[in-house]
Structure formats: structure tokens, C-alpha cells
PDB file of C-alpha atoms in Angstrom:
ATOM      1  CA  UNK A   1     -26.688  28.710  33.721  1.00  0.00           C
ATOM      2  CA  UNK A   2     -26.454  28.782  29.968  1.00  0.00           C
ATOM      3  CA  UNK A   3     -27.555  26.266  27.963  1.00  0.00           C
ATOM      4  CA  UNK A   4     -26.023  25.442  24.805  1.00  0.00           C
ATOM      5  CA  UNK A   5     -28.215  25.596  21.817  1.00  0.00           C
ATOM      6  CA  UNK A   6     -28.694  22.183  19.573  1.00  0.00           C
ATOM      7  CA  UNK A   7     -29.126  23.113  16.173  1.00  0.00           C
ATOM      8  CA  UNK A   8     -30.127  20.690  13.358  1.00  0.00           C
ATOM      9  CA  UNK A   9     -26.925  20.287  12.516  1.00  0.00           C
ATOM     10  CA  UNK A  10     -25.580  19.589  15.680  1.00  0.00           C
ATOM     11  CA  UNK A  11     -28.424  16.461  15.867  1.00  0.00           C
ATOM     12  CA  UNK A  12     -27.132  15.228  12.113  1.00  0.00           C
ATOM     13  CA  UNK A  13     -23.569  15.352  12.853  1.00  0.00           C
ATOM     14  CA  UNK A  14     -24.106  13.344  15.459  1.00  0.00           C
ATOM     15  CA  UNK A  15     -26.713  10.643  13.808  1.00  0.00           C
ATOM     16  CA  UNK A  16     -24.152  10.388  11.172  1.00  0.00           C
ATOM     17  CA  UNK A  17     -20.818   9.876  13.615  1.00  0.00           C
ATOM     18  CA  UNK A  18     -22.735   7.591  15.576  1.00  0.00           C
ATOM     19  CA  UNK A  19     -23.466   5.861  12.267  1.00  0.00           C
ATOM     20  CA  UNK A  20     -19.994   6.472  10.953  1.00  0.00           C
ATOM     21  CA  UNK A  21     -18.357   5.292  14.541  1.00  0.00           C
ATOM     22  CA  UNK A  22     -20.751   1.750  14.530  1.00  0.00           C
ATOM     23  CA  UNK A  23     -19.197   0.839  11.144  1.00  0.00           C
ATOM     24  CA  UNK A  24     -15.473   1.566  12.275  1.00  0.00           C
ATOM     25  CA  UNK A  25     -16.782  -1.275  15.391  1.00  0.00           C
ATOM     26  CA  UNK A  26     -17.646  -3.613  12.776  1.00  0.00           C
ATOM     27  CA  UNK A  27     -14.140  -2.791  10.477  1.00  0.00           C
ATOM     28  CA  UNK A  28     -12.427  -3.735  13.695  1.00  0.00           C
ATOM     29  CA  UNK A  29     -14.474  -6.970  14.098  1.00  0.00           C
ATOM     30  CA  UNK A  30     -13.082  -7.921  10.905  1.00  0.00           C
ATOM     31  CA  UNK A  31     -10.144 -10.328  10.639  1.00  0.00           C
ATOM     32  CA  UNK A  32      -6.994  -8.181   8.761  1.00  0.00           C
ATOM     33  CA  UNK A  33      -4.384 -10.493   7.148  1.00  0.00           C
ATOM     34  CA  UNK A  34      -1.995  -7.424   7.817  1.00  0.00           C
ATOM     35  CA  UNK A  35      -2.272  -4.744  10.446  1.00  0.00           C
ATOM     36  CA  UNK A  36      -3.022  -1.578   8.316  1.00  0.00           C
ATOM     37  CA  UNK A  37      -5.156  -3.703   5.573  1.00  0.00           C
ATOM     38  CA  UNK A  38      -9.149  -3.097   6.846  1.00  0.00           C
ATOM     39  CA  UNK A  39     -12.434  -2.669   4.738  1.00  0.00           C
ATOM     40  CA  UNK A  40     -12.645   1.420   6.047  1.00  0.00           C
ATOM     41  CA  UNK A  41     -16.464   0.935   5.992  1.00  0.00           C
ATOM     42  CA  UNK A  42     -16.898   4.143   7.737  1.00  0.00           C
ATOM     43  CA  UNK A  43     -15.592   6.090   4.883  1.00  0.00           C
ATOM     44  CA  UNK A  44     -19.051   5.129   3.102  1.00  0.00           C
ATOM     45  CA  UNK A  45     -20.714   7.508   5.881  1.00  0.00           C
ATOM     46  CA  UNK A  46     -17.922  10.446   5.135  1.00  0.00           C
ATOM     47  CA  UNK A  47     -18.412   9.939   1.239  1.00  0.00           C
ATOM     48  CA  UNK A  48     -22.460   9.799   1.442  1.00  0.00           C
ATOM     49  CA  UNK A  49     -22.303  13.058   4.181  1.00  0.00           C
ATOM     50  CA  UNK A  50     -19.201  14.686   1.705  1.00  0.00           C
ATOM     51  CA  UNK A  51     -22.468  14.441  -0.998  1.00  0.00           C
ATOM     52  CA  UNK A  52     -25.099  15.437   0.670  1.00  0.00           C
ATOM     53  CA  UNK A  53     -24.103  17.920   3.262  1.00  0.00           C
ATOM     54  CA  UNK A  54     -21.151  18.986   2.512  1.00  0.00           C
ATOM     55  CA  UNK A  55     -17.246  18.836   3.370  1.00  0.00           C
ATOM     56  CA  UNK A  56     -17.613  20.918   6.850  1.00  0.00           C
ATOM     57  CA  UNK A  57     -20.055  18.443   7.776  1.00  0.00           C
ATOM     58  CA  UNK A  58     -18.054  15.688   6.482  1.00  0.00           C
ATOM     59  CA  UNK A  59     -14.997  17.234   8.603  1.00  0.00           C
ATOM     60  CA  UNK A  60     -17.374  16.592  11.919  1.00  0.00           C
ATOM     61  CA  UNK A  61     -18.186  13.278  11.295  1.00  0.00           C
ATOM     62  CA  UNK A  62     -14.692  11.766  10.183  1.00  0.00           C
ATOM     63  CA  UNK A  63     -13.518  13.751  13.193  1.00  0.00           C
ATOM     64  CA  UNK A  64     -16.156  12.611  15.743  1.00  0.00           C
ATOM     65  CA  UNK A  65     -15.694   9.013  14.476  1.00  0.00           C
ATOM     66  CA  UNK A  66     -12.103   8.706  14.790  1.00  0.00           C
ATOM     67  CA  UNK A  67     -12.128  10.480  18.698  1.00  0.00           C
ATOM     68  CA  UNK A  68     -15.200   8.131  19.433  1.00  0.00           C
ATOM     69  CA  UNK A  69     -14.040   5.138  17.731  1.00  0.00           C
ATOM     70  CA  UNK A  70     -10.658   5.478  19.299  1.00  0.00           C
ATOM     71  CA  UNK A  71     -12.450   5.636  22.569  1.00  0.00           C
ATOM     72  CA  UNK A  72     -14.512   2.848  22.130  1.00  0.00           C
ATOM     73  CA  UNK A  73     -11.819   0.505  20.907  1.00  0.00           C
ATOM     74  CA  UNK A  74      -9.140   1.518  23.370  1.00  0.00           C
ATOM     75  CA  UNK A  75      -6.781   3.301  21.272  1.00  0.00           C
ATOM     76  CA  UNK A  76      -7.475   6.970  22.001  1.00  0.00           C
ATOM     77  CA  UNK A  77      -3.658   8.597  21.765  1.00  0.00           C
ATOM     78  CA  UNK A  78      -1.738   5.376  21.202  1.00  0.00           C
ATOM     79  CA  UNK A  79       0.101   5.538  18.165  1.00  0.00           C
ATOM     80  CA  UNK A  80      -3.114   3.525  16.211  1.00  0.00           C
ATOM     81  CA  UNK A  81      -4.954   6.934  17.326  1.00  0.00           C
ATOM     82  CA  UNK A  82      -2.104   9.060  15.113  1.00  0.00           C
ATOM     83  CA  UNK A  83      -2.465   6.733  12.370  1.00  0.00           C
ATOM     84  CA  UNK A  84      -5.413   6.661  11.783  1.00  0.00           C
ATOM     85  CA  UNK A  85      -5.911  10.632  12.830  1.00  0.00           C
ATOM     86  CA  UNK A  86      -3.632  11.823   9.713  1.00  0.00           C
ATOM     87  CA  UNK A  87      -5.043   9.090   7.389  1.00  0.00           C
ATOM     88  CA  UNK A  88      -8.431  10.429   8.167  1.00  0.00           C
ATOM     89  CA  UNK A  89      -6.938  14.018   7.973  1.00  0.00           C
ATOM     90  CA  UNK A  90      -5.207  13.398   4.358  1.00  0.00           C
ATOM     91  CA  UNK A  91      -8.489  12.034   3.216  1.00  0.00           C
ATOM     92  CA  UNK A  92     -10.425  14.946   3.934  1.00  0.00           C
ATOM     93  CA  UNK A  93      -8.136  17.294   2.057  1.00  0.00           C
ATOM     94  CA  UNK A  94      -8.180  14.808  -0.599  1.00  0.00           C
ATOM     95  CA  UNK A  95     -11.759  14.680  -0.553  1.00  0.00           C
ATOM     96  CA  UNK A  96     -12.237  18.205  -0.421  1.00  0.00           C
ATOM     97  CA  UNK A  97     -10.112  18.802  -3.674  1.00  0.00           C
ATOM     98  CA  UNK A  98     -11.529  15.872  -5.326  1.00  0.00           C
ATOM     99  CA  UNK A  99     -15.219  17.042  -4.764  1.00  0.00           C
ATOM    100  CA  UNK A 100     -14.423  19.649  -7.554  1.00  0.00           C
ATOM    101  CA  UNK A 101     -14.031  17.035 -10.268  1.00  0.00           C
ATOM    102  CA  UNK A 102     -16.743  17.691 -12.871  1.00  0.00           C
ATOM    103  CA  UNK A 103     -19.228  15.176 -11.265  1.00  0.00           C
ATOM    104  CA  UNK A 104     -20.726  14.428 -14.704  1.00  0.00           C
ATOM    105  CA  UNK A 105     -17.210  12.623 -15.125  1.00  0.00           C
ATOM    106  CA  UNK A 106     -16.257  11.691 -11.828  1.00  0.00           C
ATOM    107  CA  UNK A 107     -18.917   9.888  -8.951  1.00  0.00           C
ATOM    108  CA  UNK A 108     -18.259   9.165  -5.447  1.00  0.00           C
ATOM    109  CA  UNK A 109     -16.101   5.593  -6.625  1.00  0.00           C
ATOM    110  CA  UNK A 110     -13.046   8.061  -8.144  1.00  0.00           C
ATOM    111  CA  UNK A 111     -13.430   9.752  -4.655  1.00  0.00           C
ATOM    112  CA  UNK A 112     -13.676   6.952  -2.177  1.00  0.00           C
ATOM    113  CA  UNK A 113     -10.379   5.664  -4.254  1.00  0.00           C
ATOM    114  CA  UNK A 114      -8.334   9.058  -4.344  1.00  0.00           C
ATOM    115  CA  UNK A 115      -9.504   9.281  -0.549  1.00  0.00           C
ATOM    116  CA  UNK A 116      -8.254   5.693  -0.142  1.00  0.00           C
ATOM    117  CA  UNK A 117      -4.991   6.623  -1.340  1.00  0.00           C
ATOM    118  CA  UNK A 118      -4.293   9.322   0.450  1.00  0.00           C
ATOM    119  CA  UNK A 119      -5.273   7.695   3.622  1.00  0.00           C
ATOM    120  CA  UNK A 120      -2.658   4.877   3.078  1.00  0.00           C
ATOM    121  CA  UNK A 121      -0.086   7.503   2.189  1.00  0.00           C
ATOM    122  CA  UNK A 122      -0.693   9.777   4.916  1.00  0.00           C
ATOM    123  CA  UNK A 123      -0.337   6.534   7.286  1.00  0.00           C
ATOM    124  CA  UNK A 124       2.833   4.975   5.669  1.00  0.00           C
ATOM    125  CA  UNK A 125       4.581   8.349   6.032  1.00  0.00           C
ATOM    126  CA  UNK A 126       3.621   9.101   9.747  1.00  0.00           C
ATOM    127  CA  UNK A 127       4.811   5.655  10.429  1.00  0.00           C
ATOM    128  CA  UNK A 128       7.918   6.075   8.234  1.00  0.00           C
ATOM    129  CA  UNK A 129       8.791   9.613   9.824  1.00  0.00           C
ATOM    130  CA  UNK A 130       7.810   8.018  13.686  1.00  0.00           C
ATOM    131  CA  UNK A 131       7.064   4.481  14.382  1.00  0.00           C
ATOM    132  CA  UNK A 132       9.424   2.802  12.005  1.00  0.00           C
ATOM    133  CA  UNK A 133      12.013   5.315  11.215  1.00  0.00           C
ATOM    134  CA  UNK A 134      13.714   2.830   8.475  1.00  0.00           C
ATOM    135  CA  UNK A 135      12.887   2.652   4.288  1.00  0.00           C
ATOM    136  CA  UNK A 136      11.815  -0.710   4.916  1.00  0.00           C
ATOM    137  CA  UNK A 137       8.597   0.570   5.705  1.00  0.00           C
ATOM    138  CA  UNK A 138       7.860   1.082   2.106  1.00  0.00           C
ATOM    139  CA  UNK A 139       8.293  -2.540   0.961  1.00  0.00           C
ATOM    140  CA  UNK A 140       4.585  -2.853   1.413  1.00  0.00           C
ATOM    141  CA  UNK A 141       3.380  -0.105   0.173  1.00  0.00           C
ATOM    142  CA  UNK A 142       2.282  -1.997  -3.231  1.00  0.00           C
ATOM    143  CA  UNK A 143      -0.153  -4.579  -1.159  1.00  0.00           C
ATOM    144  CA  UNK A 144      -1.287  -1.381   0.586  1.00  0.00           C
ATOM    145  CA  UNK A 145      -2.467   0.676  -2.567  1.00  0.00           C
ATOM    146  CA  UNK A 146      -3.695  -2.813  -3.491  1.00  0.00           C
ATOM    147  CA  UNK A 147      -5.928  -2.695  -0.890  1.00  0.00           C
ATOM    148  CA  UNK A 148      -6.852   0.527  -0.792  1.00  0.00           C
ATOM    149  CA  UNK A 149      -7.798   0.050  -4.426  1.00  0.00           C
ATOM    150  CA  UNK A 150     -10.033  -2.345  -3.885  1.00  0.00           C
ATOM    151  CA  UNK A 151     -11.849  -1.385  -0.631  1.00  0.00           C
ATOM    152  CA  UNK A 152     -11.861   2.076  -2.071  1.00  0.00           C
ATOM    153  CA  UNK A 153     -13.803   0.974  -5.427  1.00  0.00           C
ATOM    154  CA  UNK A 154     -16.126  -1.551  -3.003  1.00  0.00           C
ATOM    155  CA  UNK A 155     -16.545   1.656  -0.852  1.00  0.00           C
ATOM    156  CA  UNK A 156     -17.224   4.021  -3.253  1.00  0.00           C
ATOM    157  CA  UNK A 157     -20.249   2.223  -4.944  1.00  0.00           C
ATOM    158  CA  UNK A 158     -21.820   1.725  -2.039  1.00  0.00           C
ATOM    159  CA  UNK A 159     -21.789   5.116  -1.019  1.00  0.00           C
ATOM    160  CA  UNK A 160     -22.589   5.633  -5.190  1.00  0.00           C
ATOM    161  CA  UNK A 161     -25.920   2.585  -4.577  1.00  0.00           C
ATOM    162  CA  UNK A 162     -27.211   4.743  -1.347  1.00  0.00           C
ATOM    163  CA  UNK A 163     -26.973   7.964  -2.546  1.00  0.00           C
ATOM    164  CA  UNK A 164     -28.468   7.001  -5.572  1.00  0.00           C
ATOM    165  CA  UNK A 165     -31.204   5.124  -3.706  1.00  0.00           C
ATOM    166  CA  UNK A 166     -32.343   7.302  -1.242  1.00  0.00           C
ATOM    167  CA  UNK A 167     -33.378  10.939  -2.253  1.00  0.00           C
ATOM    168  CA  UNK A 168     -31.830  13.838  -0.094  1.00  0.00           C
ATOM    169  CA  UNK A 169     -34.111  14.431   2.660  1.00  0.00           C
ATOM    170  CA  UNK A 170     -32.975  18.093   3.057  1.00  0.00           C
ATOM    171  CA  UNK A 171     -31.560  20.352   0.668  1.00  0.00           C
ATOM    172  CA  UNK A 172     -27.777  19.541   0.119  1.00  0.00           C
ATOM    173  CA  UNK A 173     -25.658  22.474   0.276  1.00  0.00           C
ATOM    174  CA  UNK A 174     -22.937  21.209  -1.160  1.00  0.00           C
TER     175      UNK A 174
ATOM    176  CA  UNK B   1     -24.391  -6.976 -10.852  1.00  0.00           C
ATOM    177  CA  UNK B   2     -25.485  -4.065 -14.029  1.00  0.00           C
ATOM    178  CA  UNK B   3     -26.835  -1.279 -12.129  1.00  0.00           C
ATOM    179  CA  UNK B   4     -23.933  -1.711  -9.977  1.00  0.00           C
ATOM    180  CA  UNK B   5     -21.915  -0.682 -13.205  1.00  0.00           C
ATOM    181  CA  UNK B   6     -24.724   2.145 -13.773  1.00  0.00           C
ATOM    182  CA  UNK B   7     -22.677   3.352 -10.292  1.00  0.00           C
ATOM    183  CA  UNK B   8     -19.649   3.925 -12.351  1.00  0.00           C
ATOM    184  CA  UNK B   9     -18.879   7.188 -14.700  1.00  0.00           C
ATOM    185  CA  UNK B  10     -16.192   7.289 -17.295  1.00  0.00           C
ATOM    186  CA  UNK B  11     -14.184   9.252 -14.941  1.00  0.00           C
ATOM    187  CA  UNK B  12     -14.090   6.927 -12.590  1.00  0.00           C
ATOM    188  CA  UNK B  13     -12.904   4.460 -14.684  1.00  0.00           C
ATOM    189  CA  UNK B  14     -10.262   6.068 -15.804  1.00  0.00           C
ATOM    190  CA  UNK B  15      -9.428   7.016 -11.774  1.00  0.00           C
ATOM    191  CA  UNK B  16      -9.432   3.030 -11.315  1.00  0.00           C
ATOM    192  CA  UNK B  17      -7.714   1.986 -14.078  1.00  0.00           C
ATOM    193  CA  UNK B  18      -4.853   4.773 -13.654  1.00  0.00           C
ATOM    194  CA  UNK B  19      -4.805   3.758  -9.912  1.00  0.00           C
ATOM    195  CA  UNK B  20      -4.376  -0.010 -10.855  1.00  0.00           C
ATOM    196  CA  UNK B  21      -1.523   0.826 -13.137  1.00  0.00           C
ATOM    197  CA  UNK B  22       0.129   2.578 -10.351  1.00  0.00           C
ATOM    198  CA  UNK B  23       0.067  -0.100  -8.126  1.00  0.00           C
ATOM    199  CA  UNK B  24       1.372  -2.250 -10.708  1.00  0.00           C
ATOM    200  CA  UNK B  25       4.100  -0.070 -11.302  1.00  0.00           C
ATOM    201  CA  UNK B  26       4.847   0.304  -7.903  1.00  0.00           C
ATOM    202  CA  UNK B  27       5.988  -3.333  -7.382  1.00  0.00           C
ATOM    203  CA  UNK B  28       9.218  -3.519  -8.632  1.00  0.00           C
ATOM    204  CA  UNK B  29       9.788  -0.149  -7.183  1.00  0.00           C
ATOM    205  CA  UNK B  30       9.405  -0.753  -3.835  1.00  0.00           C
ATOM    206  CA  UNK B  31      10.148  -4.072  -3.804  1.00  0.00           C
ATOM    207  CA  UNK B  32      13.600  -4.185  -2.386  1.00  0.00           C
ATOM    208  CA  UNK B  33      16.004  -2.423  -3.938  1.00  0.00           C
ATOM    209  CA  UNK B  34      14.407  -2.695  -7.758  1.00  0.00           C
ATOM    210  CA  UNK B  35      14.740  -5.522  -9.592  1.00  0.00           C
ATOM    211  CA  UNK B  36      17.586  -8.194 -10.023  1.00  0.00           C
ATOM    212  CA  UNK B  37      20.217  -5.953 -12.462  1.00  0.00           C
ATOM    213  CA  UNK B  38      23.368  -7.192 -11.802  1.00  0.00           C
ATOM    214  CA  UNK B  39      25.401 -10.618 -10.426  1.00  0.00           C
ATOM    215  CA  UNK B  40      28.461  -9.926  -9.043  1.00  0.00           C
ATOM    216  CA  UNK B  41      30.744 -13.710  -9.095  1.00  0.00           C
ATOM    217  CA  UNK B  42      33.415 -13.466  -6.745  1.00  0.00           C
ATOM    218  CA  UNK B  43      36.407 -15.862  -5.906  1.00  0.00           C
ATOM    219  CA  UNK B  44      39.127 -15.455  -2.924  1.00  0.00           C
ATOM    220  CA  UNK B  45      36.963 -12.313  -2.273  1.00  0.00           C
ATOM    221  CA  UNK B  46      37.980 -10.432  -5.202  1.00  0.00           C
ATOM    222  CA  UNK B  47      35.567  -9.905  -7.819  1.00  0.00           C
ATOM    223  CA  UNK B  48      35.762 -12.381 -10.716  1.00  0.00           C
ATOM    224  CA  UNK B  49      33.122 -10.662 -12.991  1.00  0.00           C
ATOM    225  CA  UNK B  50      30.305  -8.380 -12.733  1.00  0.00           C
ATOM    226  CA  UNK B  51      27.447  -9.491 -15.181  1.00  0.00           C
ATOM    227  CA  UNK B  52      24.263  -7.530 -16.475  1.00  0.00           C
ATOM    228  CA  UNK B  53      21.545  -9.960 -16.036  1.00  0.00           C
ATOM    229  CA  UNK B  54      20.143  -9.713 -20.010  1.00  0.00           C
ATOM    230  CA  UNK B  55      21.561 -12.243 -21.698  1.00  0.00           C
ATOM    231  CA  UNK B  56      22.709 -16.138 -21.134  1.00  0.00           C
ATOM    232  CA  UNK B  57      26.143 -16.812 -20.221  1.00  0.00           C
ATOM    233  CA  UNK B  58      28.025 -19.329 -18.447  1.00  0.00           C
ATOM    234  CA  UNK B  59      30.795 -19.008 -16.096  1.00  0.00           C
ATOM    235  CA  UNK B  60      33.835 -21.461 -15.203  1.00  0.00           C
ATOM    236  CA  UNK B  61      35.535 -20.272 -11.973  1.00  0.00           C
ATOM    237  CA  UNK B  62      38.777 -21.721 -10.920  1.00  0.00           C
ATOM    238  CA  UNK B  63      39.075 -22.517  -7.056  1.00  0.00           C
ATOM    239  CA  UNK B  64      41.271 -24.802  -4.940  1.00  0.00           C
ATOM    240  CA  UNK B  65      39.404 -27.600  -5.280  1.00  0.00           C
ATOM    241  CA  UNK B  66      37.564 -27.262  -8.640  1.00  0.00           C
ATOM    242  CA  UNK B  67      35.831 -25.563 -11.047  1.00  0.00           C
ATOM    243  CA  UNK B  68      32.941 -23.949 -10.119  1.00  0.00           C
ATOM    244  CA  UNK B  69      30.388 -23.387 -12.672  1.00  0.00           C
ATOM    245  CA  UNK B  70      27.892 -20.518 -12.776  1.00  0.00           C
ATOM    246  CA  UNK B  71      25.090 -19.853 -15.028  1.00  0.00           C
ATOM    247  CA  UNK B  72      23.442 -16.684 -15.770  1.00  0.00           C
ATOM    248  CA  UNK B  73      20.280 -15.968 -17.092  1.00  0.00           C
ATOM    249  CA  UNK B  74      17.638 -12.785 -17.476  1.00  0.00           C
ATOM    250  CA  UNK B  75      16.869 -11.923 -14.613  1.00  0.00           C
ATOM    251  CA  UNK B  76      18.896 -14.325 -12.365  1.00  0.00           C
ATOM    252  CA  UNK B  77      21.476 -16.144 -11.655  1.00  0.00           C
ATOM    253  CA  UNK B  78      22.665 -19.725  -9.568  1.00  0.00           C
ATOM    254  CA  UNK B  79      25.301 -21.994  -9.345  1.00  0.00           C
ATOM    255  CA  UNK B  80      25.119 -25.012 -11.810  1.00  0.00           C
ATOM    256  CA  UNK B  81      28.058 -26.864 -10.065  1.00  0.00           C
ATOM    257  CA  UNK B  82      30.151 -27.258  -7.539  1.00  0.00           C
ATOM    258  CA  UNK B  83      33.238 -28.974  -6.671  1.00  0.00           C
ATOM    259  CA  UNK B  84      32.406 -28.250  -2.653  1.00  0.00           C
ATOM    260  CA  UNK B  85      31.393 -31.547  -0.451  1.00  0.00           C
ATOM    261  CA  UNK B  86      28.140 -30.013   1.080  1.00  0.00           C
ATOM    262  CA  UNK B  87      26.733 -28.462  -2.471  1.00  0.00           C
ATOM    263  CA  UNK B  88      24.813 -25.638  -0.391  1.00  0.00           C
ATOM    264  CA  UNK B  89      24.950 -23.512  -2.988  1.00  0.00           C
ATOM    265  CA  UNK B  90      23.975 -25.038  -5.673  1.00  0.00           C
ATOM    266  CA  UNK B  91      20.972 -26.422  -3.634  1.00  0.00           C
ATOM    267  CA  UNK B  92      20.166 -22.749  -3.949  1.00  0.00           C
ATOM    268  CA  UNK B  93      18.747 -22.709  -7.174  1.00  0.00           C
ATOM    269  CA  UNK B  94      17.980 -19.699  -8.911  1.00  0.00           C
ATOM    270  CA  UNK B  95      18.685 -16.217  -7.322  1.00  0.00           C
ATOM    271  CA  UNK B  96      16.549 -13.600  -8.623  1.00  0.00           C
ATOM    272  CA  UNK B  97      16.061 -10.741  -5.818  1.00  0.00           C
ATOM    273  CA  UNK B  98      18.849  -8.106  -4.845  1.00  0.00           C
ATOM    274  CA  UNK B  99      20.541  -9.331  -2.061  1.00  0.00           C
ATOM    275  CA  UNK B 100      20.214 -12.675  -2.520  1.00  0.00           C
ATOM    276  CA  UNK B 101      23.845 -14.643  -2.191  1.00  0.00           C
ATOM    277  CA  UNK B 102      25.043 -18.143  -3.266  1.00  0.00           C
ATOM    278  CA  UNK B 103      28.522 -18.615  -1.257  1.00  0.00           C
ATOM    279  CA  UNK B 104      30.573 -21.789  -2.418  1.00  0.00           C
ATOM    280  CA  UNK B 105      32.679 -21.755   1.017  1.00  0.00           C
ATOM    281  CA  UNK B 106      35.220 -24.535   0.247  1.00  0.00           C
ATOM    282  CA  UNK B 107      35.924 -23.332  -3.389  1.00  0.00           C
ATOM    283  CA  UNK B 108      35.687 -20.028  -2.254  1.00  0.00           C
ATOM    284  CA  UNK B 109      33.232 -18.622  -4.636  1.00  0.00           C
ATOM    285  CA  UNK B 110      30.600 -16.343  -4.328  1.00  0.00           C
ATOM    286  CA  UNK B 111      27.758 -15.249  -6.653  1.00  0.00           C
ATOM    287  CA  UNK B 112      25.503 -12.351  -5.453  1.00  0.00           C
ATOM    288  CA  UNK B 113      23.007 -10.356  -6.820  1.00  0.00           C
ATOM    289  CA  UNK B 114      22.406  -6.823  -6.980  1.00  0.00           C
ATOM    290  CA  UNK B 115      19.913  -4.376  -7.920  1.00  0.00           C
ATOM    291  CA  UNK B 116      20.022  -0.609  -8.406  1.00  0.00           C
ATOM    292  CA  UNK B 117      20.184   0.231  -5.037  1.00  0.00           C
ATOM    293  CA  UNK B 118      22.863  -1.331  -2.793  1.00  0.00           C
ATOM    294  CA  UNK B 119      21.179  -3.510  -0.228  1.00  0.00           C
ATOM    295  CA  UNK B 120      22.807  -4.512   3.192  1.00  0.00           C
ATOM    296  CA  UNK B 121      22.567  -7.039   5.572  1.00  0.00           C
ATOM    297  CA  UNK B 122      24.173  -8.555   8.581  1.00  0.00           C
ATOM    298  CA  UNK B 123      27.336  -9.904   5.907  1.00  0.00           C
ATOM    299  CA  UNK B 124      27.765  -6.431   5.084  1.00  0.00           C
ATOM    300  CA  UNK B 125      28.316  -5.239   8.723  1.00  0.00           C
TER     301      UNK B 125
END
């Protein structure tokens, strides 16, 4: 029988989703005035593991939470699952552009909003191109970058307090 | 509330003003079909006049039972008066979105207004 090897890593990754995955539970628990319009609390994890570990690492954990997440709040493959699969996905590429800003100039707050907006816009398209194949679609995309605006600012300097708070326990290899 | 600000590098204020600009300018783009550009009065069907929105003008159309009078205004349009028995249209008001329609049935005039892009909906059909 072989057994498989837990590395460091592997433990982290999974601390983190676990973390990552408890504050997508409590994003859920909160009342939306529009389906599509949520906090993204979890993106505080992905920006604070983005800065300290990495963007692989930050890969694993988005990943994990959206498969466990989806799981856990019984929309694993339903069309919520998609949504919320290429927002994540968008927002990783974004995030793994963005992370090359000069970070003298640019903290985690410009990140958690360009991530912000190109989880909206990865969403509105999927939804454009499958769920809702009509224009009309778009007519909210203004209170949509509103909101991802202002949750991604809100995000971002929290992520911005706690890295700034706590010093890296390990060596970041970012 | 000021180490909070601390949080915040020049770049990043730039990133949030930009993005707040953005969605400010996004508005009247996606909100239907631009803004209110043009009113389009109509009587019998057949177009009476087509007015740019920009300046203040009033209207006198001719119908069989009256004259039906239509004011026009920056940005929107509505039907001062009516010579019709129900006055739906002139308890309208002000139209100001692309789309939007006044229809004097019994005097047979119409005012609608239009924006950049042509809008439809179940009249249109």
C-alpha cells in the first residue's frame, strides 16, 4: 500500500481552505439585496495567502474553497457552481498580473478591487454567454461594479490590517 | 479609523478612484439603451416631428378632436394637454428613459422617446 506523503504545504493549503471555505459559509449567511451582490469575505484568505505564500498556493485555496464550499452549500455543478468557478478563475489571473504592480505603489486594497472586478466580469459574461443569453443582462452591471467596489476596498484592507498585523510565520516566497 | 488609511498607498488610491469613475461612467451606458436623445411625436401613425432633446420647445398637434399640446425639454419630454376624455397621457408626466411612450389614443397622438440604441418591446412586435 502506498501512502501518500503530507508535506507542509499540503497541511497549509488546507488550514487556509478550511479557513477560506468557513468565511464563504458566513458570505452565504448574509442577506443579498440581489442575487450576485455578497461581501466575498473569502477573498481576504486568497489576498492574505496571494501575499504571503504565493499565487500557486493562492490557486489551491480559491480552488479548494469553491469545490468545498459548493459542497457544503449544495451547489456543487449547478449553474451557481460555474459562476462562481470562472469568477474565482478570472480573479486569480487578475491577481496574478496584478501582484506585479510595484508594491511600494500598489497594496493588497488595488488588488482585492482589480480582483473584484474581474470576478463580476467573468460572472456577468458566463451568465450572458449561458444562463441569460439576452443584453439585458448588462443593465446591472453598474450596481455590480458598485458593489464590487466597495466590498473589494472593505476586503482589501482587511487583508492590508492582517497582513500588516501579524508577521509572516514562515518565509514568504512570493 | 487613521491607521486604517495607513492601509492605503497612493496607488491604490488612484486604483479606487479610477474604478469609481468607471462605475460612474458606466451608468448611462448600460442603462437601457443610453440616455433619453431623441422624442419622436407622432399623429395618425405618421411621424409629426422628431426632436433632439437639448433645447425647450413646444408642440401643437392637430387631431380629430383637438389640439394636443406637447412640451419638450432637456432631457425629456410629456404631454402638457390633451383634448382626450381619459387624459392618460398627460397623467404621464415627464418621460425621460428610451422607450418610454405617452399615447393620446382618442386624438391619436403619440410621443415616444428614444435613445441611441433602438429599444423594443411588446408594441414593437
Amino acid at each position: 500500500m502506498t501512502q501518500l506523503a503530507v508535506t507542509e504545504e499540503d497541511r497549509r493549503v488546507a488550514w487556509l481552505a478550511t479557513a477560506a471555505v468557513g468565511l464563504s459559509l458566513v458570505d452565504a449567511a448574509i442577506p443579498s439585496p440581489l442575487p450576485g451582490v455578497k461581501p466575498g469575505l473569502a477573498n481576504i484568505v486568497t489576498l492574505v495567502v496571494l501575499a504571503r505564500y504565493g499565487w500557486g498556493t493562492a490557486v489551491w485555496v480559491s480552488g479548494l474553497r469553491v469545490l468545498a464550499g459548493s459542497l457544503l452549500l449544495g451547489f456543487f455543478l449547478a449553474p451557481g457552481f460555474f459562476l462562481s468557478l470562472t469568477g474565482t478563475t478570472l480573479s486569480l489571473l487578475t491577481l496574478g498580473l496584478a501582484r506585479h504592480l510595484p508594491k511600494r505603489w500598489f497594496g493588497p486594497v488595488s488588488l482585492s478591487i482589480l480582483a473584484a472586478f474581474a470576478h463580476i466580469g467573468g460572472q456577468l459574461l458566463l451568465a450572458r454567454a449561458w444562463l441569460i443569453p439576452h443584453d439585458g443582462v448588462f443593465l446591472l452591471t453598474p450596481v455590480f461594479a458598485g458593489a464590487a467596489l466597495v466590498f473589494g476596498t472593505i476586503n482589501g484592507l482587511i487583508a492590508a490590517k492582517l497582513l500588516a498585523e501579524t508577521p509572516p510565520s514562515e518565509t514568504a516566497d512570493v | 479609523m487613521k491607521d486604517w488609511l495607513t492601509l492605503i498607498r497612493p496607488g491604490d488610491w488612484l486604483v479606487m478612484l479610477g474604478s469609481a469613475a468607471l462605475v460612474g461612467a458606466s451608468i448611462p451606458v448600460f442603462w437601457q439603451g443610453g440616455m433619453a436623445d431623441r422624442a419622436i411625436i407622432r399623429q395618425e401613425g405618421k411621424v409629426f416631428a422628431e426632436v433632439d432633446l437639448k433645447a425647450r420647445k413646444q408642440f401643437a398637434v392637430a387631431g380629430p378632436l383637438g389640439t394636443t399640446l406637447i412640451a419638450v425639454e432637456p432631457g425629456r419630454a410629456r404631454v402638457v394637454s390633451d383634448p382626450g376624455p381619459r387624459q392618460y397621457c398627460v397623467k404621464q408626466g415627464w418621460l425621460m428613459r428610451p422607450g418610454e411612450i405617452a399615447i393620446c389614443a382618442p386624438n391619436r397622438v403619440s410621443v415616444q422617446i428614444t435613445g441611441r440604441t433602438k429599444i423594443y418591446d411588446s408594441i414593437s412586435y
